[in-house]
Short mmCIF file of C-alpha atoms and ligand atoms in Angstrom, two decimals:
data_model
loop_
_atom_site.label_atom_id
_atom_site.label_comp_id
_atom_site.label_asym_id
_atom_site.label_seq_id
_atom_site.Cartn_x
_atom_site.Cartn_y
_atom_site.Cartn_z
CA MET A 187 -28.18 -26.41 -3.65
CA THR A 188 -27.37 -29.05 -1.15
CA SER A 189 -29.06 -31.18 1.59
CA ALA A 190 -26.93 -29.70 4.06
CA THR A 191 -27.75 -30.03 7.89
CA PRO A 192 -27.69 -26.53 9.54
CA THR A 193 -26.38 -26.17 12.90
CA GLY A 194 -26.61 -23.29 15.28
CA VAL A 195 -26.72 -21.92 18.81
CA LEU A 196 -30.23 -22.36 20.17
CA ARG A 197 -31.72 -19.81 22.68
CA GLY A 198 -34.04 -20.97 25.37
CA ASP A 199 -37.19 -20.24 23.43
CA GLY A 200 -35.73 -22.44 20.64
CA ALA A 201 -34.63 -19.57 18.27
CA VAL A 202 -31.51 -19.78 16.45
CA LEU A 203 -28.95 -17.38 17.15
CA ALA A 204 -26.16 -18.13 15.05
CA THR A 205 -26.20 -20.43 12.08
CA GLY A 206 -22.98 -22.81 11.99
CA PRO A 207 -21.45 -24.28 8.82
CA GLU A 208 -23.34 -26.33 6.51
CA THR A 209 -21.75 -29.17 4.85
CA SER A 210 -21.82 -29.38 0.96
CA PRO A 211 -21.17 -32.63 -0.95
CA ASP A 212 -18.01 -31.28 -2.30
CA GLY A 213 -16.74 -31.12 1.33
CA SER A 214 -16.92 -27.27 1.51
CA THR A 215 -19.08 -25.31 4.17
CA ALA A 216 -21.97 -23.43 2.58
CA THR A 217 -21.37 -20.71 5.21
CA THR A 218 -17.74 -20.20 4.42
CA LEU A 219 -16.97 -16.76 3.10
CA ARG A 220 -15.00 -16.99 -0.13
CA VAL A 221 -11.97 -14.62 -0.35
CA ALA A 222 -10.21 -13.57 -3.80
CA LEU A 223 -6.64 -11.78 -3.48
CA LEU A 224 -5.77 -9.41 -6.35
CA GLY A 225 -1.92 -9.05 -6.34
CA CYS A 226 0.77 -10.99 -4.71
CA GLY A 227 3.58 -8.39 -4.20
CA VAL A 228 5.03 -6.86 -0.87
CA VAL A 229 1.49 -6.57 0.58
CA GLY A 230 -0.33 -9.33 -1.14
CA SER A 231 2.12 -12.02 -0.27
CA GLU A 232 1.89 -11.12 3.45
CA VAL A 233 -1.81 -10.94 3.32
CA ALA A 234 -1.94 -14.53 1.68
CA ARG A 235 0.61 -15.77 4.24
CA LEU A 236 -1.46 -14.53 7.32
CA LEU A 237 -4.75 -15.57 5.96
CA THR A 238 -3.44 -19.03 6.06
CA GLU A 239 -1.41 -18.92 9.25
CA GLN A 240 -4.14 -17.14 11.21
CA ALA A 241 -6.99 -19.02 9.69
CA VAL A 242 -8.44 -20.49 12.95
CA ASP A 243 -8.29 -17.12 14.75
CA LEU A 244 -9.86 -15.24 11.83
CA GLN A 245 -12.77 -17.79 11.64
CA ALA A 246 -13.24 -17.40 15.43
CA ARG A 247 -13.51 -13.67 15.06
CA VAL A 248 -15.67 -13.45 11.94
CA GLY A 249 -17.72 -16.39 13.02
CA ARG A 250 -17.32 -18.23 9.93
CA PRO A 251 -14.36 -19.72 7.97
CA LEU A 252 -12.56 -17.46 5.43
CA GLU A 253 -11.40 -19.42 2.42
CA LEU A 254 -8.85 -18.13 -0.01
CA VAL A 255 -10.09 -19.27 -3.39
CA GLY A 256 -7.66 -17.58 -5.66
CA ILE A 257 -4.73 -15.05 -6.05
CA ALA A 258 -4.57 -13.17 -9.25
CA VAL A 259 -0.91 -12.52 -10.06
CA ARG A 260 0.87 -11.19 -13.33
CA ARG A 261 3.28 -14.13 -13.61
CA GLY A 262 2.05 -17.28 -12.69
CA ASN A 263 5.19 -19.31 -12.67
CA ARG A 264 7.13 -17.14 -10.07
CA PRO A 265 8.12 -19.13 -6.92
CA ARG A 266 6.22 -17.78 -3.95
CA PRO A 267 7.27 -19.83 -0.75
CA GLY A 268 4.61 -20.70 1.70
CA ILE A 269 1.71 -20.07 -0.78
CA ASP A 270 -0.17 -22.86 -2.27
CA PRO A 271 0.70 -22.72 -6.21
CA ALA A 272 -2.77 -24.05 -7.09
CA LEU A 273 -4.29 -20.88 -5.81
CA PHE A 274 -2.42 -18.66 -8.57
CA THR A 275 -4.16 -17.48 -11.68
CA THR A 276 -3.11 -14.90 -14.17
CA ASP A 277 -6.85 -14.32 -14.96
CA ALA A 278 -7.86 -11.62 -12.47
CA GLU A 279 -11.09 -10.72 -14.23
CA ALA A 280 -12.23 -14.40 -14.22
CA LEU A 281 -11.41 -14.60 -10.47
CA VAL A 282 -13.34 -11.40 -9.46
CA ALA A 283 -16.35 -12.37 -11.62
CA ARG A 284 -16.74 -15.34 -9.80
CA ALA A 285 -20.29 -15.47 -8.18
CA ASP A 286 -19.31 -17.51 -5.25
CA VAL A 287 -16.59 -14.78 -4.25
CA ASP A 288 -17.85 -12.90 -1.23
CA LEU A 289 -14.78 -10.71 -0.43
CA VAL A 290 -12.20 -9.28 -2.65
CA ILE A 291 -8.84 -7.73 -1.44
CA GLU A 292 -7.12 -5.72 -4.12
CA VAL A 293 -3.54 -5.10 -3.69
CA ILE A 294 -2.33 -4.68 -7.27
CA GLY A 295 -2.16 -0.79 -6.96
CA GLY A 296 -2.63 1.69 -9.84
CA ILE A 297 -5.58 2.88 -11.71
CA GLU A 298 -6.35 0.07 -14.23
CA PRO A 299 -6.99 -2.74 -14.15
CA ALA A 300 -7.54 -2.31 -10.33
CA ARG A 301 -10.51 -0.02 -10.90
CA SER A 302 -12.28 -2.50 -13.27
CA LEU A 303 -11.54 -5.47 -11.18
CA ILE A 304 -13.05 -3.85 -8.18
CA LEU A 305 -16.11 -2.62 -10.17
CA THR A 306 -16.64 -6.13 -11.30
CA ALA A 307 -16.40 -7.56 -7.71
CA LEU A 308 -18.85 -4.89 -6.30
CA GLY A 309 -21.08 -5.48 -9.50
CA HIS A 310 -21.98 -9.10 -8.33
CA GLY A 311 -22.22 -8.03 -4.69
CA ALA A 312 -18.86 -8.85 -3.18
CA SER A 313 -17.24 -6.54 -0.58
CA VAL A 314 -13.96 -5.02 -1.30
CA VAL A 315 -10.91 -4.23 0.76
CA THR A 316 -8.27 -2.11 -0.99
CA ALA A 317 -4.85 -0.51 -0.13
CA ASN A 318 -5.10 1.62 -3.33
CA LYS A 319 -4.94 5.25 -2.37
CA ALA A 320 -4.07 6.36 -6.13
CA LEU A 321 -7.34 4.98 -7.23
CA LEU A 322 -9.45 6.20 -4.35
CA ALA A 323 -8.03 9.71 -4.63
CA GLN A 324 -8.76 9.64 -8.32
CA ASP A 325 -12.10 8.12 -8.66
CA GLY A 326 -13.26 7.15 -5.29
CA ALA A 327 -16.70 8.47 -6.20
CA THR A 328 -17.23 5.72 -8.82
CA LEU A 329 -16.25 2.87 -6.34
CA PHE A 330 -18.37 4.32 -3.52
CA ALA A 331 -21.39 4.63 -5.90
CA ALA A 332 -21.02 1.08 -7.08
CA ALA A 333 -20.55 -0.21 -3.28
CA ALA A 334 -23.66 1.77 -2.48
CA ARG A 335 -25.64 0.13 -5.54
CA ALA A 336 -24.53 -3.39 -4.52
CA GLU A 337 -25.08 -2.72 -0.70
CA ALA A 338 -21.53 -3.98 -0.38
CA ASP A 339 -18.55 -2.68 1.73
CA LEU A 340 -15.75 -0.61 0.48
CA TYR A 341 -12.86 -0.58 3.16
CA PHE A 342 -9.49 0.99 2.74
CA GLU A 343 -7.58 1.34 6.12
CA ALA A 344 -4.42 0.37 4.48
CA ALA A 345 -4.51 3.06 1.88
CA VAL A 346 -3.68 5.74 4.35
CA ALA A 347 -0.71 5.48 6.84
CA GLY A 348 -0.30 1.71 6.59
CA ALA A 349 -1.27 -0.05 9.84
CA ILE A 350 -2.04 3.18 11.71
CA PRO A 351 -5.94 3.13 12.22
CA ILE A 352 -6.90 6.58 10.84
CA ILE A 353 -9.70 5.77 8.33
CA ARG A 354 -11.73 4.07 10.84
CA PRO A 355 -11.45 6.88 13.48
CA LEU A 356 -12.43 9.49 10.72
CA ARG A 357 -15.38 7.44 9.37
CA GLU A 358 -16.59 6.26 12.72
CA SER A 359 -14.94 7.26 15.94
CA LEU A 360 -14.87 11.02 15.15
CA VAL A 361 -17.90 11.22 12.92
CA GLY A 362 -19.96 13.14 15.62
CA ASP A 363 -17.23 15.87 15.94
CA GLU A 364 -16.12 18.70 13.83
CA ILE A 365 -12.68 18.15 12.51
CA THR A 366 -10.84 21.33 11.67
CA SER A 367 -7.38 20.22 10.75
CA VAL A 368 -5.51 17.14 9.71
CA ILE A 369 -1.67 17.23 9.33
CA GLY A 370 0.26 14.10 8.66
CA ILE A 371 3.47 12.49 7.78
CA VAL A 372 1.86 9.94 5.62
CA ASN A 373 4.58 8.80 3.33
CA GLY A 374 7.20 6.36 4.91
CA THR A 375 9.62 6.45 2.05
CA THR A 376 10.03 10.19 2.17
CA ASN A 377 10.20 10.36 5.90
CA PHE A 378 12.84 7.59 5.89
CA ILE A 379 14.92 9.61 3.41
CA LEU A 380 14.65 12.86 5.12
CA ASP A 381 15.14 11.49 8.58
CA LYS A 382 18.35 9.86 7.35
CA MET A 383 19.44 13.20 5.67
CA ASP A 384 18.86 14.85 9.02
CA THR A 385 20.49 12.28 11.40
CA ASP A 386 23.40 10.78 9.18
CA GLY A 387 23.75 13.51 6.54
CA ALA A 388 23.05 10.62 3.99
CA GLY A 389 22.42 11.22 0.26
CA PHE A 390 19.19 10.92 -1.32
CA GLY A 391 19.85 8.15 -3.85
CA ASP A 392 21.40 5.44 -1.49
CA THR A 393 18.63 6.19 1.00
CA LEU A 394 15.83 5.81 -1.59
CA THR A 395 17.28 2.34 -2.73
CA GLU A 396 17.25 1.21 0.94
CA ALA A 397 13.61 2.18 1.23
CA GLN A 398 12.82 0.30 -2.02
CA GLU A 399 14.47 -2.80 -0.65
CA LEU A 400 12.65 -2.52 2.67
CA GLY A 401 9.36 -2.58 0.76
CA TYR A 402 8.34 0.74 1.77
CA ALA A 403 8.42 2.38 -1.71
CA GLU A 404 5.66 2.35 -4.39
CA ALA A 405 6.20 0.39 -7.61
CA ASP A 406 7.49 3.59 -9.16
CA PRO A 407 9.21 5.63 -6.35
CA THR A 408 8.54 8.79 -8.06
CA ALA A 409 5.00 8.47 -6.71
CA ASP A 410 6.60 8.79 -3.22
CA VAL A 411 9.39 11.47 -3.85
CA GLU A 412 7.31 13.83 -5.89
CA GLY A 413 4.65 13.68 -3.17
CA PHE A 414 1.84 11.99 -5.30
CA ASP A 415 1.41 9.16 -2.98
CA ALA A 416 0.95 11.70 0.05
CA ALA A 417 -1.18 13.83 -2.17
CA ALA A 418 -3.51 10.88 -2.83
CA LYS A 419 -3.59 10.05 1.01
CA ALA A 420 -4.30 13.80 1.80
CA ALA A 421 -7.23 13.76 -0.72
CA ILE A 422 -8.70 10.83 1.25
CA LEU A 423 -7.99 12.36 4.49
CA ALA A 424 -9.66 15.48 3.57
CA SER A 425 -12.73 13.93 1.98
CA LEU A 426 -13.34 11.94 5.18
CA ALA A 427 -12.57 14.71 7.60
CA PHE A 428 -14.62 17.39 6.11
CA HIS A 429 -17.43 15.25 4.62
CA THR A 430 -16.65 16.64 1.12
CA ARG A 431 -15.20 15.21 -2.12
CA VAL A 432 -11.53 15.91 -2.53
CA THR A 433 -9.42 14.38 -5.47
CA ALA A 434 -5.78 14.04 -5.93
CA ALA A 435 -6.26 16.78 -8.54
CA ASP A 436 -7.25 19.31 -5.86
CA VAL A 437 -4.24 18.84 -3.84
CA HIS A 438 -1.45 21.36 -4.17
CA ARG A 439 1.73 19.02 -4.37
CA GLU A 440 5.53 19.40 -3.91
CA GLY A 441 7.90 16.45 -3.49
CA ILE A 442 11.21 16.09 -1.73
CA THR A 443 13.53 16.02 -4.63
CA GLU A 444 14.61 19.83 -4.39
CA VAL A 445 15.38 19.30 -0.56
CA THR A 446 19.12 19.87 -0.27
CA SER A 447 21.29 19.31 2.69
CA THR A 448 21.72 23.00 2.91
CA ASP A 449 17.90 23.21 3.76
CA ILE A 450 18.36 20.54 6.33
CA ALA A 451 21.03 22.42 8.00
CA SER A 452 19.10 25.71 7.69
CA ALA A 453 16.19 24.08 9.50
CA LYS A 454 18.64 22.83 12.26
CA ALA A 455 19.95 26.42 12.69
CA ILE A 456 16.45 27.66 13.72
CA GLY A 457 15.55 24.56 15.67
CA CYS A 458 13.65 22.91 13.02
CA VAL A 459 13.58 19.58 10.96
CA VAL A 460 12.32 19.13 7.52
CA LYS A 461 9.24 17.00 6.95
CA LEU A 462 6.99 16.04 4.12
CA LEU A 463 3.69 17.11 5.38
CA ALA A 464 0.12 16.48 4.02
CA ILE A 465 -1.94 19.49 5.62
CA CYS A 466 -5.73 19.54 5.36
CA GLN A 467 -7.57 22.34 6.73
CA LEU A 468 -11.08 23.60 7.21
CA SER A 469 -11.48 27.48 7.06
CA ASP A 470 -12.89 29.40 9.89
CA GLU A 471 -16.56 29.86 10.13
CA ALA A 472 -15.94 33.69 10.73
CA GLU A 473 -14.25 34.03 7.22
CA GLY A 474 -17.52 33.43 5.35
CA GLU A 475 -18.29 30.30 3.21
CA ARG A 476 -16.09 27.56 4.71
CA THR A 477 -13.60 26.05 2.32
CA VAL A 478 -11.03 23.34 2.59
CA SER A 479 -7.18 23.65 1.68
CA VAL A 480 -5.26 20.66 1.00
CA ARG A 481 -1.50 20.59 0.34
CA VAL A 482 1.58 18.30 0.29
CA HIS A 483 4.99 19.77 0.52
CA PRO A 484 8.26 19.78 2.61
CA ALA A 485 8.09 22.07 5.51
CA MET A 486 10.42 22.93 8.38
CA ILE A 487 8.73 22.31 11.84
CA PRO A 488 10.10 23.05 15.24
CA ARG A 489 11.81 20.12 16.94
CA SER A 490 9.40 20.40 19.80
CA HIS A 491 6.41 19.51 17.48
CA PRO A 492 5.04 16.10 17.99
CA LEU A 493 5.49 15.36 14.25
CA ALA A 494 9.14 16.16 14.37
CA GLY A 495 10.02 13.13 16.33
CA VAL A 496 8.44 10.74 13.78
CA GLY A 497 11.50 8.93 12.29
CA GLY A 498 12.33 6.18 9.78
CA ALA A 499 9.32 4.90 7.83
CA TYR A 500 7.07 5.69 10.57
CA ASN A 501 3.97 7.82 9.98
CA ALA A 502 1.78 10.09 12.15
CA VAL A 503 -1.58 11.95 11.78
CA PHE A 504 -2.26 14.92 14.03
CA VAL A 505 -6.06 15.57 14.02
CA GLU A 506 -7.65 18.62 15.62
CA SER A 507 -11.36 18.70 16.20
CA ARG A 508 -13.86 20.99 17.92
CA SER A 509 -14.86 18.85 20.74
CA ALA A 510 -12.12 16.14 21.16
CA GLY A 511 -9.21 18.70 20.67
CA ARG A 512 -5.97 17.41 19.52
CA LEU A 513 -5.34 13.80 18.60
CA MET A 514 -2.32 12.01 17.43
CA PHE A 515 -2.13 8.66 15.57
CA TYR A 516 1.16 7.19 15.17
CA GLY A 517 2.75 3.98 13.98
CA PRO A 518 4.30 2.08 11.04
CA GLY A 519 3.07 3.68 7.75
CA ALA A 520 4.55 1.23 5.32
CA GLY A 521 5.97 -2.25 4.46
CA GLY A 522 4.30 -5.61 3.79
CA SER A 523 3.59 -6.64 7.31
CA PRO A 524 2.13 -3.59 8.88
CA THR A 525 0.00 -3.08 5.55
CA ALA A 526 -1.38 -6.47 5.80
CA SER A 527 -2.33 -5.85 9.39
CA ALA A 528 -4.70 -3.10 8.22
CA VAL A 529 -5.73 -5.16 5.31
CA LEU A 530 -6.86 -8.04 7.40
CA GLY A 531 -8.51 -5.76 10.01
CA ASP A 532 -10.66 -4.61 7.17
CA LEU A 533 -11.35 -8.07 5.95
CA VAL A 534 -12.48 -9.29 9.21
CA THR A 535 -14.79 -6.18 9.58
CA VAL A 536 -16.46 -6.51 6.16
CA ALA A 537 -16.68 -10.38 6.80
CA ARG A 538 -18.51 -9.72 10.01
CA ASN A 539 -20.78 -7.21 8.21
CA ARG A 540 -21.71 -9.78 5.79
CA VAL A 541 -22.37 -12.46 8.62
CA ARG A 542 -24.92 -9.75 10.05
CA GLY A 543 -26.27 -8.85 6.75
CA ALA A 544 -25.03 -5.27 7.51
CA VAL A 545 -22.78 -2.81 5.69
CA GLY A 546 -20.40 -0.29 6.91
CA PRO A 547 -20.30 3.49 6.21
CA GLY A 548 -20.12 4.55 2.54
CA GLU A 549 -19.20 7.93 1.19
CA SER A 550 -19.94 10.98 3.11
CA SER A 551 -19.78 14.14 0.98
CA TYR A 552 -22.81 16.07 1.74
CA ALA A 553 -20.99 19.17 3.03
CA ALA A 554 -19.53 19.69 -0.48
CA ARG A 555 -16.88 22.20 0.43
CA PRO A 556 -15.03 24.33 -2.20
CA VAL A 557 -11.42 23.69 -2.37
CA ALA A 558 -9.34 27.00 -1.76
CA SER A 559 -6.60 27.80 -4.23
CA ILE A 560 -3.05 27.50 -2.89
CA GLY A 561 -2.55 31.35 -3.38
CA THR A 562 -4.94 32.13 -0.54
CA VAL A 563 -3.37 29.66 1.96
CA THR A 564 -1.27 31.44 4.63
CA THR A 565 1.83 30.08 6.28
CA ARG A 566 5.36 31.31 7.41
CA TYR A 567 8.20 31.04 5.05
CA HIS A 568 12.18 30.47 5.28
CA LEU A 569 14.05 31.92 2.46
CA SER A 570 17.65 31.52 1.73
CA LEU A 571 19.28 34.39 -0.78
CA GLU A 572 22.56 34.93 -2.05
CA VAL A 573 23.25 38.70 -2.27
CA ALA A 574 26.01 41.21 -2.99
CA ASP A 575 27.25 42.36 0.36
CA VAL A 576 27.17 46.16 -0.41
CA ALA A 577 25.65 48.90 1.76
CA GLY A 578 21.80 49.19 1.47
CA VAL A 579 21.11 45.45 0.37
CA LEU A 580 19.24 44.68 3.48
CA ALA A 581 17.06 47.71 3.33
CA ARG A 582 16.22 47.21 -0.34
CA ILE A 583 15.43 43.53 0.16
CA ALA A 584 13.06 44.62 3.16
CA GLN A 585 11.49 47.11 0.99
CA VAL A 586 10.48 44.27 -1.42
CA PHE A 587 8.97 42.12 1.30
CA ALA A 588 6.96 45.22 2.50
CA GLN A 589 5.81 46.07 -0.94
CA HIS A 590 4.13 42.76 -1.07
CA ASP A 591 2.76 42.98 2.48
CA VAL A 592 5.04 40.03 3.79
CA SER A 593 6.19 40.93 7.30
CA ILE A 594 9.71 39.71 8.24
CA GLN A 595 10.08 38.04 11.54
CA THR A 596 13.96 37.40 11.55
CA VAL A 597 16.99 38.16 9.22
CA ARG A 598 20.31 36.43 9.71
CA GLN A 599 23.39 37.36 7.51
CA ASN A 600 26.42 35.27 6.90
CA GLY A 601 29.30 37.00 5.20
CA ARG A 602 30.92 35.14 2.21
CA GLY A 603 33.79 37.43 0.87
CA GLU A 604 32.01 39.88 -1.69
CA ASP A 605 28.60 38.13 -1.14
CA ALA A 606 26.52 37.20 1.64
CA GLN A 607 23.85 34.59 2.57
CA LEU A 608 20.60 36.10 3.95
CA VAL A 609 18.29 33.85 5.75
CA VAL A 610 14.93 35.40 6.16
CA VAL A 611 11.99 33.94 8.29
CA THR A 612 8.56 35.75 7.74
CA HIS A 613 5.46 35.99 9.52
CA ARG A 614 2.24 34.44 8.05
CA ALA A 615 1.82 35.50 4.54
CA THR A 616 -0.27 34.15 1.65
CA ASP A 617 1.31 31.79 -0.97
CA ALA A 618 0.44 34.37 -3.54
CA ALA A 619 2.03 37.33 -1.68
CA LEU A 620 5.29 35.07 -0.99
CA SER A 621 5.42 33.96 -4.71
CA ALA A 622 5.24 37.50 -5.98
CA THR A 623 7.91 38.62 -3.20
CA VAL A 624 10.39 35.86 -4.68
CA ALA A 625 9.83 36.87 -8.14
CA SER A 626 10.57 40.61 -7.40
CA LEU A 627 13.56 39.47 -5.35
CA ARG A 628 15.03 37.57 -8.32
CA GLU A 629 14.73 40.74 -10.35
CA LEU A 630 17.16 42.64 -8.23
CA ASP A 631 20.81 42.93 -9.44
CA MET A 632 22.00 42.71 -5.82
CA VAL A 633 20.27 39.30 -5.35
CA ARG A 634 22.51 36.72 -7.06
CA ASP A 635 20.08 33.86 -6.25
CA VAL A 636 16.98 32.78 -4.18
CA THR A 637 18.46 29.47 -3.14
CA SER A 638 15.65 28.11 -1.13
CA VAL A 639 12.14 28.71 -0.08
CA MET A 640 10.63 26.44 2.33
CA ARG A 641 7.38 26.84 4.49
CA VAL A 642 7.40 26.90 8.30
CA GLU A 643 4.66 24.94 9.94
CA GLY A 644 3.53 23.95 13.23
CA GLU A 645 3.72 27.02 15.20
N1 NAD B 183 4.10 -1.43 0.26
C1 NAD B 183 3.69 -0.68 1.26
O1 NAD B 183 4.29 -0.15 2.17
C2 NAD B 183 2.17 -0.16 0.94
C3 NAD B 183 1.60 0.42 2.14
C4 NAD B 183 0.23 0.76 1.94
C5 NAD B 183 -0.34 0.76 0.75
N2 NAD B 183 0.25 0.15 -0.16
C6 NAD B 183 -0.64 -0.24 -1.56
O2 NAD B 183 -0.83 -1.47 -1.77
C7 NAD B 183 -0.95 -1.80 -3.13
C8 NAD B 183 0.14 -2.90 -3.28
O3 NAD B 183 1.43 -2.42 -3.08
P1 NAD B 183 2.72 -3.34 -3.03
O4 NAD B 183 3.73 -2.65 -2.36
O5 NAD B 183 2.32 -4.65 -2.49
O6 NAD B 183 3.02 -3.30 -4.52
P2 NAD B 183 3.87 -4.45 -5.34
O7 NAD B 183 4.24 -3.89 -6.63
O8 NAD B 183 4.95 -5.07 -4.40
O9 NAD B 183 2.66 -5.50 -5.66
C9 NAD B 183 1.75 -5.45 -6.63
C10 NAD B 183 1.64 -6.67 -7.20
O10 NAD B 183 0.49 -6.57 -8.17
C11 NAD B 183 0.95 -7.52 -9.28
N3 NAD B 183 0.11 -7.05 -10.57
C12 NAD B 183 0.08 -5.95 -11.22
N4 NAD B 183 -0.82 -6.03 -12.17
C13 NAD B 183 -1.61 -7.20 -12.06
C14 NAD B 183 -2.66 -7.83 -12.70
N5 NAD B 183 -3.17 -7.19 -13.71
N6 NAD B 183 -3.12 -8.99 -12.22
C15 NAD B 183 -2.59 -9.43 -11.07
N7 NAD B 183 -1.49 -8.88 -10.55
C16 NAD B 183 -0.97 -7.79 -10.98
C17 NAD B 183 2.38 -6.96 -9.54
O11 NAD B 183 3.04 -8.01 -10.31
C18 NAD B 183 2.95 -7.23 -8.29
O12 NAD B 183 3.29 -8.38 -7.75
C19 NAD B 183 -0.70 -0.41 -3.62
O13 NAD B 183 -1.83 -0.01 -4.02
C20 NAD B 183 0.16 0.29 -2.78
O14 NAD B 183 -0.02 1.66 -2.89
C21 NAD B 183 1.44 -0.39 -0.13
N1 HSE B 184 4.97 4.05 -0.49
C1 HSE B 184 4.19 4.25 0.69
C2 HSE B 184 3.69 3.08 0.95
C3 HSE B 184 2.70 3.22 2.09
O1 HSE B 184 1.47 3.71 1.57
C4 HSE B 184 4.90 5.04 1.58
O2 HSE B 184 6.41 5.13 1.44
O3 HSE B 184 4.58 5.30 2.65
NA1 NA B 185 -4.08 3.23 7.97
#
């Protein structure tokens, strides 16, 4: 090592309270925390820029300088204005394997090579900040175990709802409470699309392209529109909220590709708006063994509900807990700059932990709650049916609902020549009962088509 001169703050009794930088022969400071950045896309480029621009403030907040020592990219020769080209490397594995790297930021996304790179980093004791919900939701347990073994941090605020602080509130602020429900709009791209369909009557394709250009969408936007991204976030939220392990495979998932302008108009007609919701619920104590249900699907919610006013790419997470009651977390859920804010917040936190020789919270899955099957989940439903406008049709249809123990709340009929459109809103019913009702309705000659089935939430 070096013959560096330690500097520090001396207490009255002569004890050193904080050790300042030690200068090495190569001019670097021995106490500098070295940072490796993996990925330089929408989020990574913003993180790199802010790490440089805000270096002085970040140093003051951490108590030691943060030095960006390398940025792993796929193509090294692409121009990236404002970032020192000497930092780029296409050898991500060599970068994370460097023993002198203290902190690794992973913003490549996807499962591999992100998982191997994170495990290599944790393997030599580096702390990791990641925005990778897909990986955490698929194999978080392996990453948490590796972090625990290394006594290193694994932080991921950016993985759910972008800039909105929601991971830290669940892991820390609310950890003394019992959370019973988490309902969120956690995908900016789909909220942007549904909002435009609702307000401008815009088409799906054009709006998706706009969301991609604004940097909200995933590399493969199927992850957004088919609900995979929201399902990964729901798994993470449910795991943290209920102290159990929920993976993406446990989440019932439906995307927004089948939401039509007719659905949006039907929602309007009953004073609702269509949102893609992530719903995580803990069953009632009175119902026996407590289970968790986790689902992502489009739903109609009343325009008076706090989540109904969440527009554009904004996200919001509505938490209900035993002691605190209802809390709402709201803000920008996607885009390079908001996501970089969450990444840097985590970076400062893990860097501070390192300075103090501490580690933050690890995985908490002690409650080990079973995941309820979607068939047992109850909610209200909105159905649109095309039927023959003949005597007795209403009675026959009502009979089918009754046979399956699904209670009707309202029925509206719009005449259309020889046919009619029926709009039925039910009281709460199980998913299994509703599916069986729809199957039976489809078998009736007088039912031409069941054109839409959508859940009604938030009442
Ligand atoms: N964009 C957002 O709004 C947002 C918000 C929250 C979280 N996230 C998450 O952040 C992560 C990054 O998202 P993004 O929007 O920046 O994606 P992006 O596609 O813009 O960037 C990823 C970058 O990683 C690079 N890359 C791929 N494989 C690599 C490899 N082997 N080595 C080095 N670089 C490699 C790609 O070339 C690309 O430039 C993802 O996990 C995403 O889910 C994104
Ligand atoms: N594609 C995601 C990015 C934020 O995780 C979204 O649209 O919300
Ligand atoms: Na967040």
